[in-house]
CSV table of C-alpha atoms in Angstrom, one decimal:
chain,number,residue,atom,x,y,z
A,1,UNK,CA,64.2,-16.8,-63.5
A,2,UNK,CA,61.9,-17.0,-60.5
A,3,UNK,CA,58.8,-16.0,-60.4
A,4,UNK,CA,58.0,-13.2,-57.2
A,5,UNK,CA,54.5,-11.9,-58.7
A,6,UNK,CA,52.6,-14.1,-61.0
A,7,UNK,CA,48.5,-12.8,-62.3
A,8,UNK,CA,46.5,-14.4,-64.8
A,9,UNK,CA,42.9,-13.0,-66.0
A,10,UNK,CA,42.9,-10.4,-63.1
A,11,UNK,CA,39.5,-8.4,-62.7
A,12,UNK,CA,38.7,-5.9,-59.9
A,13,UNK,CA,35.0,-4.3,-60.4
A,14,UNK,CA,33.2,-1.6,-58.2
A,15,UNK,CA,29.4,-1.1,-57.8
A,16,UNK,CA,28.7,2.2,-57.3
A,17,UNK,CA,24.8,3.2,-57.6
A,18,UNK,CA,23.6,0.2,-59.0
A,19,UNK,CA,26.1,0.3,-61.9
A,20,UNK,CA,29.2,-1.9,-62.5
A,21,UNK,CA,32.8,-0.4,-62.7
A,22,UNK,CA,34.9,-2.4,-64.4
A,23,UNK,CA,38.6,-1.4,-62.7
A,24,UNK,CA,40.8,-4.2,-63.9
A,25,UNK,CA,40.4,-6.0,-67.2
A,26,UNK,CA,41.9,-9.2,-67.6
A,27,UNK,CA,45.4,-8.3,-66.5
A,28,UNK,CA,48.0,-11.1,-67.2
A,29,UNK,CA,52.0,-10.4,-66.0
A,30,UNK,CA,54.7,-11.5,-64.1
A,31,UNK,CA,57.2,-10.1,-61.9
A,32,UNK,CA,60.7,-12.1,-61.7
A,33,UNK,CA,63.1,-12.2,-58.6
A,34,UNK,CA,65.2,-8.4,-58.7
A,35,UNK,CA,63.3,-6.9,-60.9
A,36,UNK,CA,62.2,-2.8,-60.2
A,37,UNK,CA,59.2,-2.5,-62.6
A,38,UNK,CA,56.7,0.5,-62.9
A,39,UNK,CA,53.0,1.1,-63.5
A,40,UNK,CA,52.5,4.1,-65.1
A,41,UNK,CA,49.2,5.4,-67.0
A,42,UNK,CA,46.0,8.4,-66.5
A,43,UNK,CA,44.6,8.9,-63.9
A,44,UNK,CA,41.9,7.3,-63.1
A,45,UNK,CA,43.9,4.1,-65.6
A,46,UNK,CA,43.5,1.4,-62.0
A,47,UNK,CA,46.7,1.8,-61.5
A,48,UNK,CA,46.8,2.0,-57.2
A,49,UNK,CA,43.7,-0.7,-57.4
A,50,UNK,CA,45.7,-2.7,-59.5
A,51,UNK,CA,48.7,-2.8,-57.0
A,52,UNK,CA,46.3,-3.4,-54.0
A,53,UNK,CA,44.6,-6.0,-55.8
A,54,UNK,CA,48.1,-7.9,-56.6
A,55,UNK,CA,49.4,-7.6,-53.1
A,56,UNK,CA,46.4,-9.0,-51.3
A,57,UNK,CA,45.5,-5.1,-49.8
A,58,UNK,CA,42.0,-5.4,-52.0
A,59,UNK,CA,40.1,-8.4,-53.0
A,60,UNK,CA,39.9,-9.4,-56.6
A,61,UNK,CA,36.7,-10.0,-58.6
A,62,UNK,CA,37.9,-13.0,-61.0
A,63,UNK,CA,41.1,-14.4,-62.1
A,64,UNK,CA,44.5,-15.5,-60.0
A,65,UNK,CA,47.3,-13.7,-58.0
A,66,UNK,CA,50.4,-16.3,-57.0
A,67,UNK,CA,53.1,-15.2,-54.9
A,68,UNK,CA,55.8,-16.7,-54.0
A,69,UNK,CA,53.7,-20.1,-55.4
A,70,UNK,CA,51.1,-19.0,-53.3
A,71,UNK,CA,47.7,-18.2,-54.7
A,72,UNK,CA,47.3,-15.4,-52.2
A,73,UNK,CA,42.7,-15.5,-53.4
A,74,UNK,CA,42.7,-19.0,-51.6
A,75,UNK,CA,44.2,-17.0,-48.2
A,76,UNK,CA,42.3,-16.6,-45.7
A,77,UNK,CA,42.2,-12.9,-44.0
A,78,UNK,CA,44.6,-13.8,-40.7
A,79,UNK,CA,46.7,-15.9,-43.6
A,80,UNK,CA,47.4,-13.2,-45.9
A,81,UNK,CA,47.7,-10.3,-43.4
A,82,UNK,CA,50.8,-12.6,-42.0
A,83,UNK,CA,51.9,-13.0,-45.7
A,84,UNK,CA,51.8,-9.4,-46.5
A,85,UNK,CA,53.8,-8.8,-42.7
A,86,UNK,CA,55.9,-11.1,-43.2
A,87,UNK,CA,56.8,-11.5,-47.0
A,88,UNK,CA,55.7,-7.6,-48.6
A,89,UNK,CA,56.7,-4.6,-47.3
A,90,UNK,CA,55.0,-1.4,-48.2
A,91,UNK,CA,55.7,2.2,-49.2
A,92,UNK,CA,52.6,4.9,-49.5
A,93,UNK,CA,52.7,8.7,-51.1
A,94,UNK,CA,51.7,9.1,-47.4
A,95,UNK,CA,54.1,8.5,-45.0
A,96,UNK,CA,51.4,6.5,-42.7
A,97,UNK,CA,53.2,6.6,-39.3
A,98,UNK,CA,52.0,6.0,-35.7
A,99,UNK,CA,52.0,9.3,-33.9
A,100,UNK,CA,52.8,7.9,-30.6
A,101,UNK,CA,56.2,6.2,-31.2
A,102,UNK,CA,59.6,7.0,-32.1
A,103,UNK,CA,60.7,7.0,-36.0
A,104,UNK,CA,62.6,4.5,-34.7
A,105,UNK,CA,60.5,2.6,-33.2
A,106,UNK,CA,58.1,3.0,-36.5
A,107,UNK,CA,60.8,1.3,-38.3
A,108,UNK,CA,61.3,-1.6,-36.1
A,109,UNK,CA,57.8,-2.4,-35.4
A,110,UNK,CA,57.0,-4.5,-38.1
A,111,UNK,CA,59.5,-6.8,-36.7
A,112,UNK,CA,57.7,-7.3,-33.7
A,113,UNK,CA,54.8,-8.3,-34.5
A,114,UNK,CA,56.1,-11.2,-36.8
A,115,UNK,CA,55.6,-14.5,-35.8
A,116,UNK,CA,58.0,-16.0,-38.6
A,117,UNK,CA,60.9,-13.1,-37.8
A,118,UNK,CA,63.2,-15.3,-35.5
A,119,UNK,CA,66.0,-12.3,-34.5
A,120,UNK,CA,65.8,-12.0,-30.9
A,121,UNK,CA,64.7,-8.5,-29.8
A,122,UNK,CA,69.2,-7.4,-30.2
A,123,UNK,CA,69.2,-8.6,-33.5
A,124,UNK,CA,66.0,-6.6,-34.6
A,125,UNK,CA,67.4,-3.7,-33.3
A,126,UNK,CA,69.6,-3.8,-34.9
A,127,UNK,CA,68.7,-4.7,-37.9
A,128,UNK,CA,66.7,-1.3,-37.6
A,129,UNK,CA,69.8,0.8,-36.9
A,130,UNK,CA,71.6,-0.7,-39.9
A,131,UNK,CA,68.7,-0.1,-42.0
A,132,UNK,CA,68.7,3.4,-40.8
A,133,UNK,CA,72.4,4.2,-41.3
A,134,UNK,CA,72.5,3.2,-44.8
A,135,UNK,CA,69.4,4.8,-45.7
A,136,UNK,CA,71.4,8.1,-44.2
A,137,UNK,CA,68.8,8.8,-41.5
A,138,UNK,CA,70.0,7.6,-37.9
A,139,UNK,CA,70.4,11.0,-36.7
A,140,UNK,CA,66.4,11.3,-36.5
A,141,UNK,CA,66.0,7.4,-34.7
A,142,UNK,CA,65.2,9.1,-31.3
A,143,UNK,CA,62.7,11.8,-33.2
A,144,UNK,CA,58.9,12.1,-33.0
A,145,UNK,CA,57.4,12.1,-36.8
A,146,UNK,CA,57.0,15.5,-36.9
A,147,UNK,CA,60.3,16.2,-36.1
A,148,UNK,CA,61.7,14.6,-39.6
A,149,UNK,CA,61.3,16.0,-43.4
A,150,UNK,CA,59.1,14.4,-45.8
A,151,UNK,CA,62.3,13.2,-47.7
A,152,UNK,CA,63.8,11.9,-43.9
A,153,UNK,CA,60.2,9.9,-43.7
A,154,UNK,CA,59.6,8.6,-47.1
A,155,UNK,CA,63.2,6.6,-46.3
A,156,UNK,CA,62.6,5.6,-42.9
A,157,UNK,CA,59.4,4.1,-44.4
A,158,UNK,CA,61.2,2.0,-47.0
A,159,UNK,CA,63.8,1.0,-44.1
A,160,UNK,CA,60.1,-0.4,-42.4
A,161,UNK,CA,59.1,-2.1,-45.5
A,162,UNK,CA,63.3,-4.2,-45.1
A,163,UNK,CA,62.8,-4.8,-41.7
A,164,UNK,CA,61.3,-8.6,-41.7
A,165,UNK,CA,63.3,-9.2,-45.5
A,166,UNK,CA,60.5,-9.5,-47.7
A,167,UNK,CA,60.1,-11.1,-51.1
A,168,UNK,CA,58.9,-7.7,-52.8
A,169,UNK,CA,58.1,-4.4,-51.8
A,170,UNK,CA,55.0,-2.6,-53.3
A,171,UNK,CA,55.0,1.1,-53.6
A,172,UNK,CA,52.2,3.7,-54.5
A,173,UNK,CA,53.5,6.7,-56.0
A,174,UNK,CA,56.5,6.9,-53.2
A,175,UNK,CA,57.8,10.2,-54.1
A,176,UNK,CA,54.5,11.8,-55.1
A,177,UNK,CA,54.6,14.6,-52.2
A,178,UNK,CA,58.3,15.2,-52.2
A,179,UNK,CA,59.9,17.9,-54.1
A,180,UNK,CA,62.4,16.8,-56.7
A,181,UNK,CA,65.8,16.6,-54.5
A,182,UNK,CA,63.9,14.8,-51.8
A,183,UNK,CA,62.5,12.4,-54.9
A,184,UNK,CA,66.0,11.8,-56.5
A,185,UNK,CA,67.0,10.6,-52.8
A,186,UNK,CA,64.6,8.1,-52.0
A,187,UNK,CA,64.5,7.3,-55.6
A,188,UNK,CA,68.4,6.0,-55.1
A,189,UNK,CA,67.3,4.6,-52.3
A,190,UNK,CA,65.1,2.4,-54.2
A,191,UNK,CA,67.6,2.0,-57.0
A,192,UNK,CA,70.3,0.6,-54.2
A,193,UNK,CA,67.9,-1.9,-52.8
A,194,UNK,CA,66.8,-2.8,-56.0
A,195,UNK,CA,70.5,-3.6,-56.7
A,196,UNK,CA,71.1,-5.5,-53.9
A,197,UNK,CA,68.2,-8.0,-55.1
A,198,UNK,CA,64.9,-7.0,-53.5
A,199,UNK,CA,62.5,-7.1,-56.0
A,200,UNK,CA,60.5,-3.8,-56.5
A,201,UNK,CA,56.7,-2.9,-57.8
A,202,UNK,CA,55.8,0.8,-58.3
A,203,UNK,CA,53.5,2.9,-59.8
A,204,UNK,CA,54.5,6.5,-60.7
A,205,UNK,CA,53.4,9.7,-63.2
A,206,UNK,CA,56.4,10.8,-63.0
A,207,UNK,CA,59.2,9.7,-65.9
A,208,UNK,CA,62.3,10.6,-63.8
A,209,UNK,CA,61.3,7.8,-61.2
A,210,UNK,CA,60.1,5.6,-64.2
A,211,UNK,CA,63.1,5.7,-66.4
A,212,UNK,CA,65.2,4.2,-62.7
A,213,UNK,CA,63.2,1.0,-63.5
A,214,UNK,CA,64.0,-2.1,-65.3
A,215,UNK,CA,60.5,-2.3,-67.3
A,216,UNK,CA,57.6,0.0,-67.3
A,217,UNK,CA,54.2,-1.1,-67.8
A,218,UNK,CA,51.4,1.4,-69.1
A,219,UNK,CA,47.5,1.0,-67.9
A,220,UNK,CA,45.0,2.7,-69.7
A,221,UNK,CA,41.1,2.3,-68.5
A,222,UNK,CA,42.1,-0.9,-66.7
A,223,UNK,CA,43.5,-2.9,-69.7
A,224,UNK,CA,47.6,-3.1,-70.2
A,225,UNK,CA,48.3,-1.6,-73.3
A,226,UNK,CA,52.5,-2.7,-73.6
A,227,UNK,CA,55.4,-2.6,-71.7
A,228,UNK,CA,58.9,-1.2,-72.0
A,229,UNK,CA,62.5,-2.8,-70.9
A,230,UNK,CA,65.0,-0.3,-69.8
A,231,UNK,CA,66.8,-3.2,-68.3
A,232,UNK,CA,69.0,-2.2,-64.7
A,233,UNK,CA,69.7,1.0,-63.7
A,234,UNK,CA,73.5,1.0,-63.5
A,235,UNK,CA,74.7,4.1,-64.3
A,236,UNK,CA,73.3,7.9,-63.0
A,237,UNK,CA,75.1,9.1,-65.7
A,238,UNK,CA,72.3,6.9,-68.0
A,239,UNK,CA,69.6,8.3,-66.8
A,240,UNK,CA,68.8,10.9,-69.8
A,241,UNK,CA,68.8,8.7,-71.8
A,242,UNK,CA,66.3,6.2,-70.6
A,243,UNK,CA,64.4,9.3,-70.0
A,244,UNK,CA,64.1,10.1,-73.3
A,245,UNK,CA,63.8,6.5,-74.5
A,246,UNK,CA,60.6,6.0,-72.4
A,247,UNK,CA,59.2,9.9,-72.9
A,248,UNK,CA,59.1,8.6,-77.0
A,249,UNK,CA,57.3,5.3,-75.9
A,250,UNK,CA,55.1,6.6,-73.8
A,251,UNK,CA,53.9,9.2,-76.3
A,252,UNK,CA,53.9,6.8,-78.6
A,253,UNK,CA,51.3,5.1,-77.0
A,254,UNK,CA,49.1,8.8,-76.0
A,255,UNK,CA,50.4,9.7,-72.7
């Protein structure tokens, strides 16, 4: 299988007051083409640092991130802000929206400011409508932000993070201020995409949104402590028991 995500010996330390924070410990893992995998672990565990760090948003302190066969340390800042625009898309707990503009225009204007996304202006809006129509949200395109739910933002923010076709999308705890019907939706939102081939990396407390992913890896005090394949999401139906499946490993391992 290809290879999307590839990091070898990763360390991320902090100095705070003179004394050394060790974050990341010597992470090694890959991430192949249309897989949906989770990071899950305590708080505190480096699990948000450790998703900045492998999509280029934070520097690392030692070791290697590829992507896409490109060792994304060696990038230089105007480098890897293109690579993030124009290869990663993004997905926050907050939905981080410009005030000013449209949700619409929110969506598609990622688009714009690539230099490698060739649509003409037609095509990209398009593209944005399309997104928006199968993610179940056109009726709010024309909407200030405040006019939409959390639930109606959280998926026009993954329909932003589709707009220039990226390798992967990263998320950070995505349905962490949603309540649990607005969750399940973006959650089958993610599912869908996931489906469809774009290759997914999460981090989550939550089990529900966990148990939707093909493998699940645990983070405790920086260091990987094992891993767990659920293999696809297929069914909704199979949901319960991949649930329960990961509850037992994950208490297995403390949680």
């Amino acid at each position: 299988m290809e290879k999307v995500l590839e990091v070898k010996d990763l360390c991320k330390t902090y100095v705070v007051n003179k004394r050394q924070i060790n974050v990341l410990k010597n992470l090694n893992f890959e991430i192949e083409k249309g897989e949906m995998v989770a990071v899950m672990g305590p708080s505190g565990s480096g699990k948000s640092t450790l998703l900045y760090t492998a999509s280029g948003m934070d520097s690392m302190t030692a070791g290697s991130v590829r992507f896409g066969g490109r060792d994304i340390g060696g990038l230089k800042a105007k480098a890897l802000a293109d690579l993030r625009l124009d290869e990663m898309g993004f997905v926050f707990q907050q939905m981080y929206m410009l005030k000013n503009l449209t949700v619409f225009d929110n969506i598609v204007l990622p688009a714009f400011q690539s230099k490698k996304n060739a649509d003409s202006k037609k095509e990209k809006i398009r593209k944005g409508e399309a997104l928006m129509k199968k993610l179940g949200i056109i009726e709010i395109a024309d909407n200030d932000i405040e006019e939409a739910s959390g639930g109606q933002l959280q998926r026009a923010c993954i329909c932003r993070s589709l707009i220039n076709n990226p390798q992967m999308v990263f998320a950070d705890e995505p349905t962490g201020a949603l309540n649990r019907s607005a969750s399940e939706e973006v959650m089958e939102q993610f599912v869908q995409i996931n489906r469809e081939g774009t290759t997914i990396m999460l981090v989550t407390h939550d089990i529900r949104v966990a148990a939707k992913c093909s493998r699940v890896m645990y983070l405790v005090d920086g260091t990987l402590r094992g891993e767990c394949r659920l293999g696809k999401c297929e069914k909704a139906e199979g949901t319960r028991e991949r649930e329960r499946t990961l509850t037992s490993w994950l208490t297995e391992l403390g949680w």
